[in-house]
Tab-separated table of C-alpha atoms in Angstrom:
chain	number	residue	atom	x	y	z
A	1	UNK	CA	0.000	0.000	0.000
A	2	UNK	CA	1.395	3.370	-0.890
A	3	UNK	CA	1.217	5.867	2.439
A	4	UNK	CA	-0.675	9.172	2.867
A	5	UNK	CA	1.310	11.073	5.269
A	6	UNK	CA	-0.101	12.798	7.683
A	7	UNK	CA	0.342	16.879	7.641
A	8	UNK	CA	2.112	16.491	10.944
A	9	UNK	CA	4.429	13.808	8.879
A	10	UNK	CA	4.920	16.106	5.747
A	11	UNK	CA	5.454	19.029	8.209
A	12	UNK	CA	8.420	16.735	10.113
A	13	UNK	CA	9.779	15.973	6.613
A	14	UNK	CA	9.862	19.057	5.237
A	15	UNK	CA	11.488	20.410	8.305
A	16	UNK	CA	14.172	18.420	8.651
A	17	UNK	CA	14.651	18.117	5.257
A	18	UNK	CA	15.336	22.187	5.223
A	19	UNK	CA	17.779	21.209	8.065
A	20	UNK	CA	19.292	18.808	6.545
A	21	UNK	CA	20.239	20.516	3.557
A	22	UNK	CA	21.150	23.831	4.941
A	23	UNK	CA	22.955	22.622	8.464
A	24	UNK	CA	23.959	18.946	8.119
A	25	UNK	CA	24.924	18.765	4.464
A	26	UNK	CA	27.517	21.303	4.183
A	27	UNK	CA	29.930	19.762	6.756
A	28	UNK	CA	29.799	16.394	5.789
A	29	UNK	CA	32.283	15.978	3.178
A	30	UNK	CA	34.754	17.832	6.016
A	31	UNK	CA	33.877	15.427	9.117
A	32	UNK	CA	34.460	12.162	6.316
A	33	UNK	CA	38.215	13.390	6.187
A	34	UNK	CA	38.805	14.907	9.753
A	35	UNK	CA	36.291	12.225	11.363
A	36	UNK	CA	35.599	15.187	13.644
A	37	UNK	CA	32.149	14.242	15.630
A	38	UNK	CA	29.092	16.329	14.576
A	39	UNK	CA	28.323	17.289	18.111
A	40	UNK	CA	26.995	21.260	17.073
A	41	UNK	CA	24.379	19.336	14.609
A	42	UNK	CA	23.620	17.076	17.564
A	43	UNK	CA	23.291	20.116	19.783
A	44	UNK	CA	20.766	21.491	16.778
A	45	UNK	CA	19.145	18.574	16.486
A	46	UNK	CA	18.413	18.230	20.345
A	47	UNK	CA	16.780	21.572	20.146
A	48	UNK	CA	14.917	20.811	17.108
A	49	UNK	CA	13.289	17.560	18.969
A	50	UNK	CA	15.584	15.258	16.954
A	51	UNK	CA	17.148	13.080	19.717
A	52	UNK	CA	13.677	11.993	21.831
A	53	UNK	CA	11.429	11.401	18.913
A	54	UNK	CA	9.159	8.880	19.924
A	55	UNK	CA	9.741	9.846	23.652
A	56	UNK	CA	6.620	11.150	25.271
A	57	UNK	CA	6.299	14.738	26.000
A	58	UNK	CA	6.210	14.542	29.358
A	59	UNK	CA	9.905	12.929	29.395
A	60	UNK	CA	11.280	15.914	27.115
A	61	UNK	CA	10.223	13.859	24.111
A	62	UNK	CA	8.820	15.017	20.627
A	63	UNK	CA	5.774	12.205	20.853
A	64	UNK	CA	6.404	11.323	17.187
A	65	UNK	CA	4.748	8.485	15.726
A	66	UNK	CA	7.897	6.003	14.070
A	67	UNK	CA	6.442	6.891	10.217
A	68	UNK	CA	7.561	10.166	11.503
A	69	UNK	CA	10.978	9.525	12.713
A	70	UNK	CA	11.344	7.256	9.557
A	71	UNK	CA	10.945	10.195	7.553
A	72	UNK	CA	13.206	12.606	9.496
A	73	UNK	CA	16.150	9.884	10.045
A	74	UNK	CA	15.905	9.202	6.274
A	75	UNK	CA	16.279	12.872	5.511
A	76	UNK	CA	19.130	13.215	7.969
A	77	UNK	CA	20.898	10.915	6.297
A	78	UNK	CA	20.184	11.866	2.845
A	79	UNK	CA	22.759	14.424	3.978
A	80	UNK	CA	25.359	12.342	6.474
A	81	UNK	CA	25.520	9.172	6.746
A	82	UNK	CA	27.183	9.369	10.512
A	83	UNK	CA	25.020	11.882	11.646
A	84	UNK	CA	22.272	9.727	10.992
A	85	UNK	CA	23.584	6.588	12.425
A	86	UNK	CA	24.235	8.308	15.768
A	87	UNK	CA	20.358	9.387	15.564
A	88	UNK	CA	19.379	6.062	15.001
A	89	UNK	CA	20.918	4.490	17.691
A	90	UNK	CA	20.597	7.220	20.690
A	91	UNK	CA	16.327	7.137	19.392
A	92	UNK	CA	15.638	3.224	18.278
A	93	UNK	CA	18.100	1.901	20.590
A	94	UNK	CA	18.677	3.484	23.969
A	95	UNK	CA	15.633	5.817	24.097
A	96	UNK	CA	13.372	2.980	22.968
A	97	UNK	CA	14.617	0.947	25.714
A	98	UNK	CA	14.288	3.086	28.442
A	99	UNK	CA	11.116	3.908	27.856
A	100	UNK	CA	9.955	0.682	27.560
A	101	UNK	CA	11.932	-1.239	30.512
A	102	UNK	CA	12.990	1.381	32.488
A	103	UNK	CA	11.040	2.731	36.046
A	104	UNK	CA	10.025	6.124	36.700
A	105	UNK	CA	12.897	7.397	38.555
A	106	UNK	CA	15.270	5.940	35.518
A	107	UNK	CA	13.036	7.644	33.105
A	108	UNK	CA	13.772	10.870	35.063
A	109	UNK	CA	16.959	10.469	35.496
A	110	UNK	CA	18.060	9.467	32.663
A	111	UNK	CA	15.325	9.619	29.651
A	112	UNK	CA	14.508	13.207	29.892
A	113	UNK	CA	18.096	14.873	29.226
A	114	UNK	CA	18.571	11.890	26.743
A	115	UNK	CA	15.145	13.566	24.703
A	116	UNK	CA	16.267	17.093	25.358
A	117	UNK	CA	19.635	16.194	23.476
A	118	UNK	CA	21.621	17.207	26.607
A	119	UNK	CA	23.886	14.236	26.033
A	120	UNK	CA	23.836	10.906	23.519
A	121	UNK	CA	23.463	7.444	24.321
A	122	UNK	CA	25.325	4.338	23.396
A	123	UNK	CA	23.984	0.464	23.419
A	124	UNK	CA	26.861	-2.239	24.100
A	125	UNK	CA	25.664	-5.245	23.270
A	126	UNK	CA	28.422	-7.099	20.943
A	127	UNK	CA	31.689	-8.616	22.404
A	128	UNK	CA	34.640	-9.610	20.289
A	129	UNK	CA	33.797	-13.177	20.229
A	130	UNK	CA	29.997	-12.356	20.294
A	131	UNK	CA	28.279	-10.416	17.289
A	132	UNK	CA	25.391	-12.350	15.513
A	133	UNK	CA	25.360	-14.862	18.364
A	134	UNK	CA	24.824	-12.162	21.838
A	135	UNK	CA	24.025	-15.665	23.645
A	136	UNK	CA	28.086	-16.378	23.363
A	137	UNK	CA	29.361	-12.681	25.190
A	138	UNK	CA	31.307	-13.069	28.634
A	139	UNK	CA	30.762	-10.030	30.220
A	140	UNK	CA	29.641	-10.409	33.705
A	141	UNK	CA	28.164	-8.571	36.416
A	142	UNK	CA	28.071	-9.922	39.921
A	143	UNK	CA	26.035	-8.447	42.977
A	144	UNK	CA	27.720	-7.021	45.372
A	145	UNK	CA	25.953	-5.467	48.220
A	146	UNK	CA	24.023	-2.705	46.856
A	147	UNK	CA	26.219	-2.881	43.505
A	148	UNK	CA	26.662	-4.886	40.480
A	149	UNK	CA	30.338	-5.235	39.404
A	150	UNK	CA	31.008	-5.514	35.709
A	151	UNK	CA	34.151	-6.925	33.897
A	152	UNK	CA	34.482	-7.189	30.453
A	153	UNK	CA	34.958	-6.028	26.851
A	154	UNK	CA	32.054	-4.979	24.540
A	155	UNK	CA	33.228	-4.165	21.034
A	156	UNK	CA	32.113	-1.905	17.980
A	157	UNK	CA	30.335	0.440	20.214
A	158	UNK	CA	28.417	3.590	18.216
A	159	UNK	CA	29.440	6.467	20.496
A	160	UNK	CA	31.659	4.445	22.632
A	161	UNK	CA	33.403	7.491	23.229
A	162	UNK	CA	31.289	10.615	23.224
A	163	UNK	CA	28.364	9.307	24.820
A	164	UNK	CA	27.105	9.981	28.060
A	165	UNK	CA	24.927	7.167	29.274
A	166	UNK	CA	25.473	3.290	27.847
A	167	UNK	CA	22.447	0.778	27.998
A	168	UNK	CA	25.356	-2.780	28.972
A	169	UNK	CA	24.383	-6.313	28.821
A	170	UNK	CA	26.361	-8.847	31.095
A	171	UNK	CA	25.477	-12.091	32.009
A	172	UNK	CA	23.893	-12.526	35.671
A	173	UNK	CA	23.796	-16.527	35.608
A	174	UNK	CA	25.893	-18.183	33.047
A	175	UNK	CA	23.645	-21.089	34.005
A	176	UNK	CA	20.682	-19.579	32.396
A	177	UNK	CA	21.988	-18.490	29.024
A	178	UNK	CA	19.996	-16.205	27.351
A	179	UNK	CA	18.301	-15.929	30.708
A	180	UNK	CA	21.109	-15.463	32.373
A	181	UNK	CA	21.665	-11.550	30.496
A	182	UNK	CA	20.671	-8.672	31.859
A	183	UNK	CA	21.076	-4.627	31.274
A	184	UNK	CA	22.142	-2.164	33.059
A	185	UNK	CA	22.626	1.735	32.432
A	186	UNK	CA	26.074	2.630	33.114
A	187	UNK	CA	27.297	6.470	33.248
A	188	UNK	CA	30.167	6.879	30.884
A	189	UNK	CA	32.557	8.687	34.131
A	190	UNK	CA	31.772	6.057	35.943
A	191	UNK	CA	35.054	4.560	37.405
A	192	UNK	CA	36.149	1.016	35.492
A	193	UNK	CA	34.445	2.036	32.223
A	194	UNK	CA	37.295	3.057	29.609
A	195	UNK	CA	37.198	3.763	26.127
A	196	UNK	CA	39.516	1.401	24.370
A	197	UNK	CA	40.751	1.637	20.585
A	198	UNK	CA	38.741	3.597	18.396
A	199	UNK	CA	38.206	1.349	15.237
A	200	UNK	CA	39.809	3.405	11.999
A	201	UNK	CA	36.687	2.732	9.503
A	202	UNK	CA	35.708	3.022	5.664
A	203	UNK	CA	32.507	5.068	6.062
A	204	UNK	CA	30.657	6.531	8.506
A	205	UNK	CA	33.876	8.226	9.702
A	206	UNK	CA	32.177	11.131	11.959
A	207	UNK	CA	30.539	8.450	14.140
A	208	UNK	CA	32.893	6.955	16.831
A	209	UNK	CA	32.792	3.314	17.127
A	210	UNK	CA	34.871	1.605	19.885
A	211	UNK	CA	35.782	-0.761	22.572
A	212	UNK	CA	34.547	0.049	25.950
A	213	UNK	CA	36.093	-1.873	29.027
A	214	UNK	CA	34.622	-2.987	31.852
A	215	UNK	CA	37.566	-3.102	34.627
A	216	UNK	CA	35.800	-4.007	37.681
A	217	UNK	CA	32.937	-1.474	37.096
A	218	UNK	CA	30.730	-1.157	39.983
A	219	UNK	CA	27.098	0.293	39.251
A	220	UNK	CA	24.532	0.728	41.182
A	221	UNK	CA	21.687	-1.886	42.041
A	222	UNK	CA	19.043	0.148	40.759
A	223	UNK	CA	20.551	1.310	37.685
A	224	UNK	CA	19.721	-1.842	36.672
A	225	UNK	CA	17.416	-1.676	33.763
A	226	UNK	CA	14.300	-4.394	33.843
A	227	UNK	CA	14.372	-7.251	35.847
A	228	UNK	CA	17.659	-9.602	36.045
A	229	UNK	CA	17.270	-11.605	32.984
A	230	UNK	CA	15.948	-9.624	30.780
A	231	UNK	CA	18.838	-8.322	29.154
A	232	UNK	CA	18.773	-10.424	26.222
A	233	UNK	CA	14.727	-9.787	25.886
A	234	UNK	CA	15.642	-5.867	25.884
A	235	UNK	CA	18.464	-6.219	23.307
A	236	UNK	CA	16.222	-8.014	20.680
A	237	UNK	CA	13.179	-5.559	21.928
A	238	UNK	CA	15.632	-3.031	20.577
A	239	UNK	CA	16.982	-4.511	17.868
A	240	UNK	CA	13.337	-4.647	16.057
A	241	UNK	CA	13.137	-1.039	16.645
A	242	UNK	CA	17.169	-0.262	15.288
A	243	UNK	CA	16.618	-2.299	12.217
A	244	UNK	CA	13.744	0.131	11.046
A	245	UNK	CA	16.349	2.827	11.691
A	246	UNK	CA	18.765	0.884	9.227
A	247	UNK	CA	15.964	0.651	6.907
A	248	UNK	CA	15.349	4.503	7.205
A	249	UNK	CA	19.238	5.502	6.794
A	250	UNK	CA	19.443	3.088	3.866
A	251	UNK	CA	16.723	4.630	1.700
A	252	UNK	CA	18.195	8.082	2.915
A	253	UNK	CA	21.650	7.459	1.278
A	254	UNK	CA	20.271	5.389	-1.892
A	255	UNK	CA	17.941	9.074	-2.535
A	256	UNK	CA	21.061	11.126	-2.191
A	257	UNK	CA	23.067	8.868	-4.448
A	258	UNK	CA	20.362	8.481	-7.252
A	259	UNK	CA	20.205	12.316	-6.797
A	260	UNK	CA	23.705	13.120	-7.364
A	261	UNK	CA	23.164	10.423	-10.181
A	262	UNK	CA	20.769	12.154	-12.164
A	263	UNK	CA	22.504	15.798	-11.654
A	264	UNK	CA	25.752	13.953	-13.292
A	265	UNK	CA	24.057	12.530	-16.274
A	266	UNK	CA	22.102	15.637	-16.977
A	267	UNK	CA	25.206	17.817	-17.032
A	268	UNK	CA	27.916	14.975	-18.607
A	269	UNK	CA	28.318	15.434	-22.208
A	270	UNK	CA	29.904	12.036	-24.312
A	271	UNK	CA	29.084	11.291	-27.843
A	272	UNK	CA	27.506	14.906	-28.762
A	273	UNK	CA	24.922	14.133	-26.145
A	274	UNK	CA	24.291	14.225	-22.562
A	275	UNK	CA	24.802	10.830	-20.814
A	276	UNK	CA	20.800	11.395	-19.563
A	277	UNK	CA	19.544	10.598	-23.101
A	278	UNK	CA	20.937	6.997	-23.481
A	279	UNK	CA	18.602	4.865	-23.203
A	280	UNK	CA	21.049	1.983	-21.278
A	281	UNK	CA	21.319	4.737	-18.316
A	282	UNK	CA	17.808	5.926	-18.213
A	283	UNK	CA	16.416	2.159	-17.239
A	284	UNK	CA	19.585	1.828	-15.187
A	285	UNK	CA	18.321	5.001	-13.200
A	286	UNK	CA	14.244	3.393	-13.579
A	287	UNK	CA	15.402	0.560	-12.021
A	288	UNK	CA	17.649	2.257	-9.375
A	289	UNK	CA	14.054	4.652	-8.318
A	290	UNK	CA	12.425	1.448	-8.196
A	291	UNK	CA	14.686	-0.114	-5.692
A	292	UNK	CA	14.135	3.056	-3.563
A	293	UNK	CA	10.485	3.427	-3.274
A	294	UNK	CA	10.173	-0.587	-2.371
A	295	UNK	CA	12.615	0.077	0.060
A	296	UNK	CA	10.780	2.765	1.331
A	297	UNK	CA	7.302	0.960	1.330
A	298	UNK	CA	9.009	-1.682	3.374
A	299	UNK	CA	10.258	0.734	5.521
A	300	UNK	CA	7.011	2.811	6.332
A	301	UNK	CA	5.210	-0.451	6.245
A	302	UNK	CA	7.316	-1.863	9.089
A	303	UNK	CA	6.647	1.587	11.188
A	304	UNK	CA	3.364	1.617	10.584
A	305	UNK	CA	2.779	-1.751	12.152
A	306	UNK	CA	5.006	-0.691	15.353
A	307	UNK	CA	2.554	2.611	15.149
A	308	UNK	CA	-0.398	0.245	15.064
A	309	UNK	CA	0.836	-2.097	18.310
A	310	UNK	CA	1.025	-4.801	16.012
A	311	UNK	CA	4.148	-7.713	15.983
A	312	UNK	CA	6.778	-6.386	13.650
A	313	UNK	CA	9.908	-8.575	13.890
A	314	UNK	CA	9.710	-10.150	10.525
A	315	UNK	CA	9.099	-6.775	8.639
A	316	UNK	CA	11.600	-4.927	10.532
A	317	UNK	CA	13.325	-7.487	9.419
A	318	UNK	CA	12.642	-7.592	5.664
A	319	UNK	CA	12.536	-3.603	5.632
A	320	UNK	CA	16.241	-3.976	6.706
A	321	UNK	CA	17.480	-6.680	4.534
A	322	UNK	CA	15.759	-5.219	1.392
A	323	UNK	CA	16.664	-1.566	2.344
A	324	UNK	CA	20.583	-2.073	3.488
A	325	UNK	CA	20.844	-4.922	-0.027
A	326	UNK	CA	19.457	-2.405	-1.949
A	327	UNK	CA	21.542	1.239	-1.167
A	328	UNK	CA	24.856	-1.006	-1.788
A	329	UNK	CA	23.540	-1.425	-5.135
A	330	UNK	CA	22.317	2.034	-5.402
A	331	UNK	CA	25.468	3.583	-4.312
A	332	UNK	CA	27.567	1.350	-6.621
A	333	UNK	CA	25.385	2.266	-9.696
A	334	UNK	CA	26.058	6.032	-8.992
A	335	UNK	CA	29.252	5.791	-8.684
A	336	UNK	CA	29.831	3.797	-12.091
A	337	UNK	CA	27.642	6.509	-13.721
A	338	UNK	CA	30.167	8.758	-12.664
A	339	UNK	CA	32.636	6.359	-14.799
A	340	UNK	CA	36.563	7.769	-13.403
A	341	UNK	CA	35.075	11.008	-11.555
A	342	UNK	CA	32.870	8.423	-9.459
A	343	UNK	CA	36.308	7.431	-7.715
A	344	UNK	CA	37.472	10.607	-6.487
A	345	UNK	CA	36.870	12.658	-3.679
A	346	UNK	CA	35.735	15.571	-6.014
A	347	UNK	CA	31.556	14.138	-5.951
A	348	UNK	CA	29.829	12.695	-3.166
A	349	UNK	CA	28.501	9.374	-4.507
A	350	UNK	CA	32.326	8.435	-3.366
A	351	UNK	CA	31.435	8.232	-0.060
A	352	UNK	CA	27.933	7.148	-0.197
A	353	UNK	CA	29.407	3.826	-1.335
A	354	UNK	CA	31.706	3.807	1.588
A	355	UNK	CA	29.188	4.572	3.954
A	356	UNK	CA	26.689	2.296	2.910
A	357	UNK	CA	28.950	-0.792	2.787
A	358	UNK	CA	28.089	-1.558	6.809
A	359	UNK	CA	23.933	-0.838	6.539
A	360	UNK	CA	24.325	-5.210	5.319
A	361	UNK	CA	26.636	-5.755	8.799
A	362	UNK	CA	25.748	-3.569	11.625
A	363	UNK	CA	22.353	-4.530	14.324
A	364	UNK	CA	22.219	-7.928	12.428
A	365	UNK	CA	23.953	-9.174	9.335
A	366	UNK	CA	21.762	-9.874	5.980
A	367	UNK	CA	22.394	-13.365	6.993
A	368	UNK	CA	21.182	-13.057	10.504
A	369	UNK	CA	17.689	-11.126	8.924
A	370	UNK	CA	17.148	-13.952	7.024
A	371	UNK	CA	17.419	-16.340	9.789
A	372	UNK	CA	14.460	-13.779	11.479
A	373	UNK	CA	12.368	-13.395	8.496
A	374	UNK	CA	12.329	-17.548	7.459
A	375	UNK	CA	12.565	-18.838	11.152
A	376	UNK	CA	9.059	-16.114	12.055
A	377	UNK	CA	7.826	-17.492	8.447
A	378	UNK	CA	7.925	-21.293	9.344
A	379	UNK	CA	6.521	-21.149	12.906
A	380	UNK	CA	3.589	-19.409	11.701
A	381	UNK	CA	0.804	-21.715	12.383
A	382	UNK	CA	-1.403	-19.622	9.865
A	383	UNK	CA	1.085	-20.943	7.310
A	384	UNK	CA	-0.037	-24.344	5.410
């Protein structure tokens, strides 16, 4: 079904979309050399109502509906890539969760200046021997007293470094497996947590990604987020959510690149002609808006089901796959359009393709969404 926004949607869309262009946009191509972090368009953004979208008003929050942070994350990243990836995470991931598992005195504390943009958050979840399979990560945290101590190493952390709260997951009981993980939210000066090495990356070079070690890290009892146990339960919670994100930035970055595209081939002269008029590129660029606008179907249709209350694992799930498959494509097309020029640093489609290469990896491989989407398909007792 094709979607009939809203006119508080459109008016979300259009007004990031100004933002976007005129604020986040003209820095990007700087921060993908100096990997400086965008922390004045995260201060903008906070004002704007960016970083608590789907947060409540009464917690600081913009009470946006997901279609509506869909459309805004998508146009954020239309214009940077890391930008938008920080977004995605600090709303889908670590918002999401408190608001969902968290009590009222962690919602105050912590949930409010999170919405208000006062600092970002961070979700450390994968370990270096534990990325598709969470069930396999040694990080523990024992009780102690009043305290649970935490020891261990989480890996390729978004905002490792410059955020201010982190949502951890240890295990409680190794006896109990997946039962056996729970979460707590850890204050980034909080004594035993270091930043470790800051991974040196292809794309999305503005966004910090890390190691964060746990030496001995003592945090409170009731910072613990949920019950005991329900770590592993919050991390998937949150992981339906994140993957819509992925879906969002993905159809964000394939626009911009079929953009820059179509600019190129209306202003590239070969043969006495422009490149726009040969009939080989015009269905190459067909096809390439086709891919976008399924993408984006998926995408919408997958928030409009978490809108509607409804179970949304497998389309999060496809929207994800489809989306992240698709902008490598994308990207890759607009950057052979570009034929030698395409390889420099001179146009942007350069690093769209960098950028995009992780949307396939990060918050669950391709692989791992297609162990979801068949695995939800075949237990479906509606299903002959």
């Amino acid at each position: 079904m094709t979607f009939k926004l809203t006119d508080e949607q459109l008016m979300i869309q259009t007004m990031v979309r100004e933002f976007s262009r005129r604020v986040v946009a003209i820095t990007a191509a700087q921060r993908d050399i100096t990997k400086e972090y965008p922390a004045d368009n995260l201060k903008q953004m906070g004002e704007l109502g960016l970083l608590g979208m789907m947060v409540p008003f009464e917690y600081n929050g913009s009470d946006s509906d997901t279609i509506g942070y869909v459309l805004a994350l998508s146009e954020v990243a239309y214009s940077c890539a890391a930008t938008a990836v920080i977004m995605s995470v600090h709303n889908s991931v670590v918002c999401e969760s408190i608001l969902k598992f968290a009590n009222d005195e962690q919602k105050e504390r912590y949930l409010k200046p999170l919405a208000a943009g006062k600092y970002i958050g961070a979700f450390a979840l994968t370990e270096p021997e534990a990325g598709s399979d969470p069930v396999s990560q040694i990080t523990t945290a024992q009780k102690d007293g009043n305290f649970y101590v935490i020891n261990g190493t989480k890996r390729f952390i978004t905002t490792g470094k410059n955020s201010g709260l982190v949502i951890v997951t240890a295990k409680t009981d190794h006896a109990k497996k997946h039962k056996g993980i729970s979460a707590f939210l850890v204050e980034h000066d909080t004594p035993g947590l270091k930043v470790g090495n800051i991974e040196e990356k292809m794309g999305l070079r503005a966004s910090d990604t890390t190691d964060l070690h746990f030496e001995e890290c003592r945090v409170p009892a009731e910072n613990m987020l949920g019950k005991e146990g329900e770590g592993f339960k919050i991390a998937m919670t949150a992981l339906d959510g994140g993957r819509i994100g992925i879906a969002a930035q993905s159809v964000g970055v394939a626009q911009a690149a079929l953009d820059e595209a179509v600019k190129y081939a209306k202003s590239r002269d070969q043969f006495g002609h422009k490149i726009s008029k040969f009939q080989g590129l015009r269905w190459i660029i067909a096809d390439m808006a086709t891919q976008i606008e399924a993408a984006r179907q998926l995408t919408l249709s997958a928030a409009a089901m978490k809108d509607r209350g409804e179970k949304f694992t497998t389309q999060a799930s496809m929207a994800k796959l489809f989306a992240s498959e698709m902008v490598n494509k994308i990207t890759a097309q607009a950057l052979q359009m570009h034929g030698g020029y395409g390889f420099t640093k001179d146009y942007p489609v350069e690093r769209f393709y960098r950028d995009a290469r992780v949307f396939t990896i990060y918050e669950g491989t391709s692989e791992i969404q297609r162990v979801v989407i068949s695995n939800n398909i075949l237990k479906d007792k509606r299903r002959p």
